[in-house]
Amino acid sequence: MLRFLLLTSLAALVLAEFQPEPRFLEDEERVVGGEVARPNSWPWQISLQYQSGSSFYHTCGGTLVRQGWVMTAAHCVDRTMTWRVVLGDHNINSHEGREQYMSVSRVYVHPNWNPNNVAAGYDIALLRLSNNAVLNNYVQLGSLPPTNQVLPHNHNCYITGWGRTQTGGNLSAQLKQAYLPVVDYNTCASSGWWGSTVKNTMVCAGGGSESGCQGDSGGPLNCNVNGQWVVHGVTSFVSSSGCNAYRKPTVFTRVSAYISWMNNIMG
């Protein structure tokens, strides 16, 4: 079931694959930025895991948006598998006693998602959990932006996830974070950057040697807005020439473009 989607003409790589291990935002030559996060400092971050045999394996990130709902990328869940969500986790290789394990009762992939054309957008999905999460110091809801809010160029954001520490290496056992400032749409969609690959329903962040790129598909782009962390992006794709290649910033689904769709699903 190993799979990744390559837009051959557009050189964009979707960041999820399944057995034996997922593909993450990582450069082939070097580890790019990032640091281990303070445990449970991003309490809305979840680990999305799939079952293989009697075990579950991390494949994507996601955001707890309501007590019974998780937001992730469509390309993470657009096939039939047995999923579970782990909330309150920091080290995915050990049980620390703060975790909540939830099975997924239903997957809602955006109806316009096309797995053969990630550049069309709509790379977003909602997962209905079998039970409501218990909110505490380690598990909190992610704040979502108002409809169609767009952040300015160089806005302060962080990507979080359990990305690999090097290509072909192991996943980071501990949750990592990396600073990725926003690249505004006009810049990101210009010639020499992503061009027409990027739509205005996406958010670009990073794209220079000074930016990190630790993280994984489906996870949040956390942006500080008036002193509050707000999830403005869902990690979607990166250049096939490497994570954070020059003028090829990481591309996220812009959450504010899908608020009404999410509210209609979640009721």
mmCIF file of C-alpha atoms in Angstrom:
data_model
loop_
_atom_site.group_PDB
_atom_site.id
_atom_site.type_symbol
_atom_site.label_atom_id
_atom_site.label_comp_id
_atom_site.label_asym_id
_atom_site.label_seq_id
_atom_site.Cartn_x
_atom_site.Cartn_y
_atom_site.Cartn_z
ATOM 1 C CA MET A 1 0.000 0.000 0.000
ATOM 2 C CA LEU A 2 3.020 2.256 -0.252
ATOM 3 C CA ARG A 3 1.904 5.272 -2.184
ATOM 4 C CA PHE A 4 2.708 8.836 -2.915
ATOM 5 C CA LEU A 5 1.377 11.210 -5.509
ATOM 6 C CA LEU A 6 3.768 13.038 -7.772
ATOM 7 C CA LEU A 7 2.613 15.899 -9.921
ATOM 8 C CA THR A 8 5.138 15.271 -12.645
ATOM 9 C CA SER A 9 4.622 18.576 -14.397
ATOM 10 C CA LEU A 10 4.413 20.542 -11.183
ATOM 11 C CA ALA A 11 7.019 18.740 -9.086
ATOM 12 C CA ALA A 12 4.902 18.644 -5.950
ATOM 13 C CA LEU A 13 4.960 15.762 -3.556
ATOM 14 C CA VAL A 14 2.131 14.756 -1.257
ATOM 15 C CA LEU A 15 3.445 13.956 2.167
ATOM 16 C CA ALA A 16 1.774 10.725 3.129
ATOM 17 C CA GLU A 17 2.452 7.129 2.439
ATOM 18 C CA PHE A 18 1.663 3.991 4.310
ATOM 19 C CA GLN A 19 3.493 0.783 4.938
ATOM 20 C CA PRO A 20 6.116 0.502 6.080
ATOM 21 C CA GLU A 21 6.643 4.137 7.026
ATOM 22 C CA PRO A 22 5.212 7.521 6.070
ATOM 23 C CA ARG A 23 6.982 10.193 4.098
ATOM 24 C CA PHE A 24 7.502 13.473 5.886
ATOM 25 C CA LEU A 25 8.622 17.008 5.235
ATOM 26 C CA GLU A 26 12.318 16.431 5.053
ATOM 27 C CA ASP A 27 15.173 17.434 2.817
ATOM 28 C CA GLU A 28 17.325 14.677 1.348
ATOM 29 C CA GLU A 29 20.624 16.364 2.164
ATOM 30 C CA ARG A 30 20.097 17.750 5.616
ATOM 31 C CA VAL A 31 17.896 18.076 8.642
ATOM 32 C CA VAL A 32 16.083 21.384 8.206
ATOM 33 C CA GLY A 33 15.414 23.362 11.350
ATOM 34 C CA GLY A 34 13.032 22.301 14.012
ATOM 35 C CA GLU A 35 13.347 21.546 17.689
ATOM 36 C CA VAL A 36 11.658 19.258 20.151
ATOM 37 C CA ALA A 37 8.549 20.957 21.489
ATOM 38 C CA ARG A 38 7.917 21.338 25.188
ATOM 39 C CA PRO A 39 5.710 18.326 26.063
ATOM 40 C CA ASN A 40 2.017 19.004 25.444
ATOM 41 C CA SER A 41 2.650 22.653 24.500
ATOM 42 C CA TRP A 42 0.531 22.101 21.355
ATOM 43 C CA PRO A 43 -2.339 20.225 23.066
ATOM 44 C CA TRP A 44 -4.600 20.159 19.974
ATOM 45 C CA GLN A 45 -1.998 18.209 17.937
ATOM 46 C CA ILE A 46 -2.993 14.572 17.397
ATOM 47 C CA SER A 47 -1.265 11.524 15.936
ATOM 48 C CA LEU A 48 -3.286 9.763 13.239
ATOM 49 C CA GLN A 49 -2.432 6.069 13.152
ATOM 50 C CA TYR A 50 -3.426 3.154 10.928
ATOM 51 C CA GLN A 51 -3.715 -0.494 11.884
ATOM 52 C CA SER A 52 -1.451 -3.113 10.372
ATOM 53 C CA GLY A 53 -1.713 -6.547 11.904
ATOM 54 C CA SER A 54 -2.283 -6.074 15.626
ATOM 55 C CA SER A 55 -0.378 -2.779 15.838
ATOM 56 C CA PHE A 56 -0.997 0.867 15.008
ATOM 57 C CA TYR A 57 1.525 3.100 13.228
ATOM 58 C CA HIS A 58 1.760 6.881 13.025
ATOM 59 C CA THR A 59 1.190 8.243 9.523
ATOM 60 C CA CYS A 60 -0.152 11.810 9.766
ATOM 61 C CA GLY A 61 -0.901 14.634 12.120
ATOM 62 C CA GLY A 62 -4.155 16.432 12.745
ATOM 63 C CA THR A 63 -5.944 18.957 14.936
ATOM 64 C CA LEU A 64 -8.642 18.390 17.547
ATOM 65 C CA VAL A 65 -11.250 20.989 16.556
ATOM 66 C CA ARG A 66 -14.208 19.806 18.651
ATOM 67 C CA GLN A 67 -14.330 17.217 21.407
ATOM 68 C CA GLY A 68 -15.488 14.568 18.957
ATOM 69 C CA TRP A 69 -13.852 15.829 15.778
ATOM 70 C CA VAL A 70 -10.373 15.960 14.214
ATOM 71 C CA MET A 71 -9.284 17.932 11.141
ATOM 72 C CA THR A 72 -6.599 16.437 8.896
ATOM 73 C CA ALA A 73 -5.586 16.258 5.228
ATOM 74 C CA ALA A 74 -7.750 14.428 2.697
ATOM 75 C CA HIS A 75 -4.701 12.642 1.266
ATOM 76 C CA CYS A 76 -4.078 11.060 4.678
ATOM 77 C CA VAL A 77 -7.429 9.265 4.813
ATOM 78 C CA ASP A 78 -8.700 8.849 1.242
ATOM 79 C CA ARG A 79 -8.503 5.066 1.403
ATOM 80 C CA THR A 80 -10.223 2.521 3.610
ATOM 81 C CA MET A 81 -8.170 1.552 6.636
ATOM 82 C CA THR A 82 -8.714 1.123 10.349
ATOM 83 C CA TRP A 83 -7.732 4.393 11.991
ATOM 84 C CA ARG A 84 -7.190 5.637 15.477
ATOM 85 C CA VAL A 85 -6.372 9.051 16.903
ATOM 86 C CA VAL A 86 -4.016 9.590 19.819
ATOM 87 C CA LEU A 87 -4.535 12.784 21.793
ATOM 88 C CA GLY A 88 -2.254 14.224 24.456
ATOM 89 C CA ASP A 89 0.820 12.464 23.075
ATOM 90 C CA HIS A 90 4.419 13.684 23.080
ATOM 91 C CA ASN A 91 6.605 10.625 22.606
ATOM 92 C CA ILE A 92 4.818 8.350 20.138
ATOM 93 C CA ASN A 93 7.071 5.408 21.054
ATOM 94 C CA SER A 94 6.136 5.295 24.715
ATOM 95 C CA HIS A 95 3.013 5.419 26.851
ATOM 96 C CA GLU A 96 3.331 8.409 29.159
ATOM 97 C CA GLY A 97 -0.067 8.201 30.808
ATOM 98 C CA ARG A 98 -1.509 11.410 29.351
ATOM 99 C CA GLU A 99 -2.698 9.933 26.073
ATOM 100 C CA GLN A 100 -6.269 9.351 25.007
ATOM 101 C CA TYR A 101 -6.821 6.712 22.311
ATOM 102 C CA MET A 102 -9.892 7.076 20.116
ATOM 103 C CA SER A 103 -11.145 5.000 17.249
ATOM 104 C CA VAL A 104 -12.548 6.815 14.204
ATOM 105 C CA SER A 105 -16.216 6.141 13.522
ATOM 106 C CA ARG A 106 -16.464 8.022 10.229
ATOM 107 C CA VAL A 107 -14.239 9.842 7.752
ATOM 108 C CA TYR A 108 -15.484 12.880 5.819
ATOM 109 C CA VAL A 109 -13.170 13.704 2.911
ATOM 110 C CA HIS A 110 -13.995 16.952 1.110
ATOM 111 C CA PRO A 111 -16.215 15.968 -1.860
ATOM 112 C CA ASN A 112 -14.072 17.949 -4.324
ATOM 113 C CA TRP A 113 -10.795 16.282 -3.306
ATOM 114 C CA ASN A 114 -9.067 14.637 -6.271
ATOM 115 C CA PRO A 115 -6.201 12.329 -5.229
ATOM 116 C CA ASN A 116 -4.707 12.644 -8.712
ATOM 117 C CA ASN A 117 -4.550 16.437 -8.568
ATOM 118 C CA VAL A 118 -3.425 17.774 -5.206
ATOM 119 C CA ALA A 119 -2.830 21.188 -6.811
ATOM 120 C CA ALA A 120 -6.602 21.572 -7.262
ATOM 121 C CA GLY A 121 -6.885 21.975 -3.492
ATOM 122 C CA TYR A 122 -9.580 20.629 -1.165
ATOM 123 C CA ASP A 123 -6.949 18.623 0.748
ATOM 124 C CA ILE A 124 -8.958 18.537 3.964
ATOM 125 C CA ALA A 125 -10.950 15.927 5.864
ATOM 126 C CA LEU A 126 -12.801 15.555 9.147
ATOM 127 C CA LEU A 127 -12.721 12.502 11.391
ATOM 128 C CA ARG A 128 -15.635 11.696 13.700
ATOM 129 C CA LEU A 129 -14.251 10.132 16.847
ATOM 130 C CA SER A 130 -15.987 7.227 18.552
ATOM 131 C CA ASN A 131 -16.009 9.177 21.828
ATOM 132 C CA ASN A 132 -15.582 12.754 22.900
ATOM 133 C CA ALA A 133 -12.118 13.781 24.059
ATOM 134 C CA VAL A 134 -11.696 14.749 27.685
ATOM 135 C CA LEU A 135 -10.220 18.244 27.758
ATOM 136 C CA ASN A 136 -7.431 18.841 30.283
ATOM 137 C CA ASN A 137 -3.924 20.341 30.474
ATOM 138 C CA TYR A 138 -2.707 17.933 27.776
ATOM 139 C CA VAL A 139 -5.691 17.846 25.414
ATOM 140 C CA GLN A 140 -7.276 21.070 24.171
ATOM 141 C CA LEU A 141 -9.256 22.233 21.157
ATOM 142 C CA GLY A 142 -7.403 24.040 18.403
ATOM 143 C CA SER A 143 -8.767 27.508 17.624
ATOM 144 C CA LEU A 144 -9.896 28.006 14.043
ATOM 145 C CA PRO A 145 -9.789 31.323 12.166
ATOM 146 C CA PRO A 146 -12.844 33.277 11.047
ATOM 147 C CA THR A 147 -14.076 32.531 7.530
ATOM 148 C CA ASN A 148 -11.666 33.707 4.828
ATOM 149 C CA GLN A 149 -9.159 35.356 7.158
ATOM 150 C CA VAL A 150 -5.801 35.606 5.356
ATOM 151 C CA LEU A 151 -2.595 36.341 7.259
ATOM 152 C CA PRO A 152 -0.028 38.833 5.937
ATOM 153 C CA HIS A 153 3.410 38.083 4.532
ATOM 154 C CA ASN A 154 5.959 36.947 7.154
ATOM 155 C CA HIS A 155 3.314 36.311 9.804
ATOM 156 C CA ASN A 156 4.623 34.260 12.741
ATOM 157 C CA CYS A 157 3.635 30.565 12.426
ATOM 158 C CA TYR A 158 4.944 27.161 13.518
ATOM 159 C CA ILE A 159 4.510 23.746 11.967
ATOM 160 C CA THR A 160 4.344 20.824 14.392
ATOM 161 C CA GLY A 161 4.646 17.089 13.881
ATOM 162 C CA TRP A 162 6.556 13.876 14.360
ATOM 163 C CA GLY A 163 8.636 14.266 11.197
ATOM 164 C CA ARG A 164 11.642 12.172 10.316
ATOM 165 C CA THR A 165 14.999 13.385 11.533
ATOM 166 C CA GLN A 166 16.518 12.508 8.162
ATOM 167 C CA THR A 167 15.319 11.023 4.895
ATOM 168 C CA GLY A 168 15.102 7.270 5.230
ATOM 169 C CA GLY A 169 15.651 7.634 8.953
ATOM 170 C CA ASN A 170 13.294 7.081 11.820
ATOM 171 C CA LEU A 171 10.371 9.235 12.803
ATOM 172 C CA SER A 172 11.066 11.694 15.541
ATOM 173 C CA ALA A 173 9.718 9.985 18.644
ATOM 174 C CA GLN A 174 9.050 13.362 20.238
ATOM 175 C CA LEU A 175 6.815 16.074 18.843
ATOM 176 C CA LYS A 176 8.816 18.744 17.034
ATOM 177 C CA GLN A 177 8.109 22.321 16.054
ATOM 178 C CA ALA A 178 9.682 24.598 13.455
ATOM 179 C CA TYR A 179 9.228 28.276 12.648
ATOM 180 C CA LEU A 180 7.645 28.826 9.221
ATOM 181 C CA PRO A 181 6.676 32.434 8.411
ATOM 182 C CA VAL A 182 3.784 32.954 6.002
ATOM 183 C CA VAL A 183 4.531 33.677 2.337
ATOM 184 C CA ASP A 184 1.630 35.715 0.975
ATOM 185 C CA TYR A 185 -0.391 34.387 -1.953
ATOM 186 C CA ASN A 186 0.794 36.955 -4.492
ATOM 187 C CA THR A 187 4.405 36.039 -3.771
ATOM 188 C CA CYS A 188 3.853 32.289 -3.578
ATOM 189 C CA ALA A 189 1.809 32.197 -6.795
ATOM 190 C CA SER A 190 4.315 34.305 -8.731
ATOM 191 C CA SER A 191 6.671 33.093 -11.436
ATOM 192 C CA GLY A 192 9.770 31.490 -9.960
ATOM 193 C CA TRP A 193 7.870 30.444 -6.831
ATOM 194 C CA TRP A 194 4.993 27.929 -6.982
ATOM 195 C CA GLY A 195 3.186 29.769 -9.770
ATOM 196 C CA SER A 196 -0.280 28.502 -10.694
ATOM 197 C CA THR A 197 0.217 25.315 -8.632
ATOM 198 C CA VAL A 198 -0.824 27.305 -5.576
ATOM 199 C CA LYS A 199 -4.460 28.360 -5.248
ATOM 200 C CA ASN A 200 -5.880 31.096 -3.064
ATOM 201 C CA THR A 201 -7.429 28.390 -0.883
ATOM 202 C CA MET A 202 -3.910 27.447 0.235
ATOM 203 C CA VAL A 203 -1.341 28.991 2.572
ATOM 204 C CA CYS A 204 2.394 28.970 1.856
ATOM 205 C CA ALA A 205 4.941 29.138 4.678
ATOM 206 C CA GLY A 206 8.732 28.936 4.780
ATOM 207 C CA GLY A 207 10.675 28.712 1.536
ATOM 208 C CA GLY A 208 14.092 29.961 2.624
ATOM 209 C CA SER A 209 17.164 28.434 4.181
ATOM 210 C CA GLU A 210 16.370 30.163 7.465
ATOM 211 C CA SER A 211 13.119 28.233 7.905
ATOM 212 C CA GLY A 212 12.625 24.808 9.323
ATOM 213 C CA CYS A 213 10.450 22.100 7.925
ATOM 214 C CA GLN A 214 9.902 19.455 10.538
ATOM 215 C CA GLY A 215 6.390 18.151 10.515
ATOM 216 C CA ASP A 216 3.983 15.885 8.723
ATOM 217 C CA SER A 217 0.913 15.773 6.554
ATOM 218 C CA GLY A 218 -2.420 16.711 8.017
ATOM 219 C CA GLY A 219 -0.896 18.489 10.979
ATOM 220 C CA PRO A 220 -1.468 22.108 11.910
ATOM 221 C CA LEU A 221 0.163 25.350 10.882
ATOM 222 C CA ASN A 222 -0.116 27.202 14.192
ATOM 223 C CA CYS A 223 -0.119 30.986 13.858
ATOM 224 C CA ASN A 224 0.005 33.563 16.616
ATOM 225 C CA VAL A 225 -2.885 35.986 16.050
ATOM 226 C CA ASN A 226 -3.335 38.706 18.669
ATOM 227 C CA GLY A 227 -1.626 36.592 21.291
ATOM 228 C CA GLN A 228 -3.635 33.424 20.598
ATOM 229 C CA TRP A 229 -2.522 30.360 18.656
ATOM 230 C CA VAL A 230 -4.870 29.746 15.735
ATOM 231 C CA VAL A 231 -4.658 26.804 13.300
ATOM 232 C CA HIS A 232 -4.523 28.460 9.875
ATOM 233 C CA GLY A 233 -3.248 25.532 7.797
ATOM 234 C CA VAL A 234 -3.371 21.770 7.231
ATOM 235 C CA THR A 235 -0.057 20.447 5.928
ATOM 236 C CA SER A 236 -0.562 19.412 2.288
ATOM 237 C CA PHE A 237 2.477 19.237 -0.006
ATOM 238 C CA VAL A 238 6.099 20.212 -0.578
ATOM 239 C CA SER A 239 8.431 20.395 -3.562
ATOM 240 C CA SER A 240 9.788 17.077 -4.823
ATOM 241 C CA SER A 241 13.204 18.751 -4.937
ATOM 242 C CA GLY A 242 13.241 18.744 -1.149
ATOM 243 C CA CYS A 243 11.591 20.227 1.848
ATOM 244 C CA ASN A 244 11.782 23.992 1.977
ATOM 245 C CA ALA A 245 13.543 24.237 -1.364
ATOM 246 C CA TYR A 246 14.333 27.826 -2.302
ATOM 247 C CA ARG A 247 11.115 29.624 -3.283
ATOM 248 C CA LYS A 248 9.151 26.399 -2.867
ATOM 249 C CA PRO A 249 7.663 26.866 0.591
ATOM 250 C CA THR A 250 5.567 24.218 2.276
ATOM 251 C CA VAL A 251 1.946 24.438 1.115
ATOM 252 C CA PHE A 252 -1.001 24.075 3.467
ATOM 253 C CA THR A 253 -4.742 23.897 2.978
ATOM 254 C CA ARG A 254 -6.043 27.295 4.136
ATOM 255 C CA VAL A 255 -8.403 26.435 6.975
ATOM 256 C CA SER A 256 -10.328 29.723 6.755
ATOM 257 C CA ALA A 257 -11.532 28.758 3.255
ATOM 258 C CA TYR A 258 -13.326 25.676 4.628
ATOM 259 C CA ILE A 259 -15.003 26.875 7.838
ATOM 260 C CA SER A 260 -18.536 26.679 6.419
ATOM 261 C CA TRP A 261 -17.929 23.176 5.010
ATOM 262 C CA MET A 262 -16.644 22.000 8.373
ATOM 263 C CA ASN A 263 -19.537 23.561 10.283
ATOM 264 C CA ASN A 264 -22.016 21.859 7.944
ATOM 265 C CA ILE A 265 -20.408 18.458 8.576
ATOM 266 C CA MET A 266 -20.002 18.854 12.326
ATOM 267 C CA GLY A 267 -23.433 20.454 12.812
#
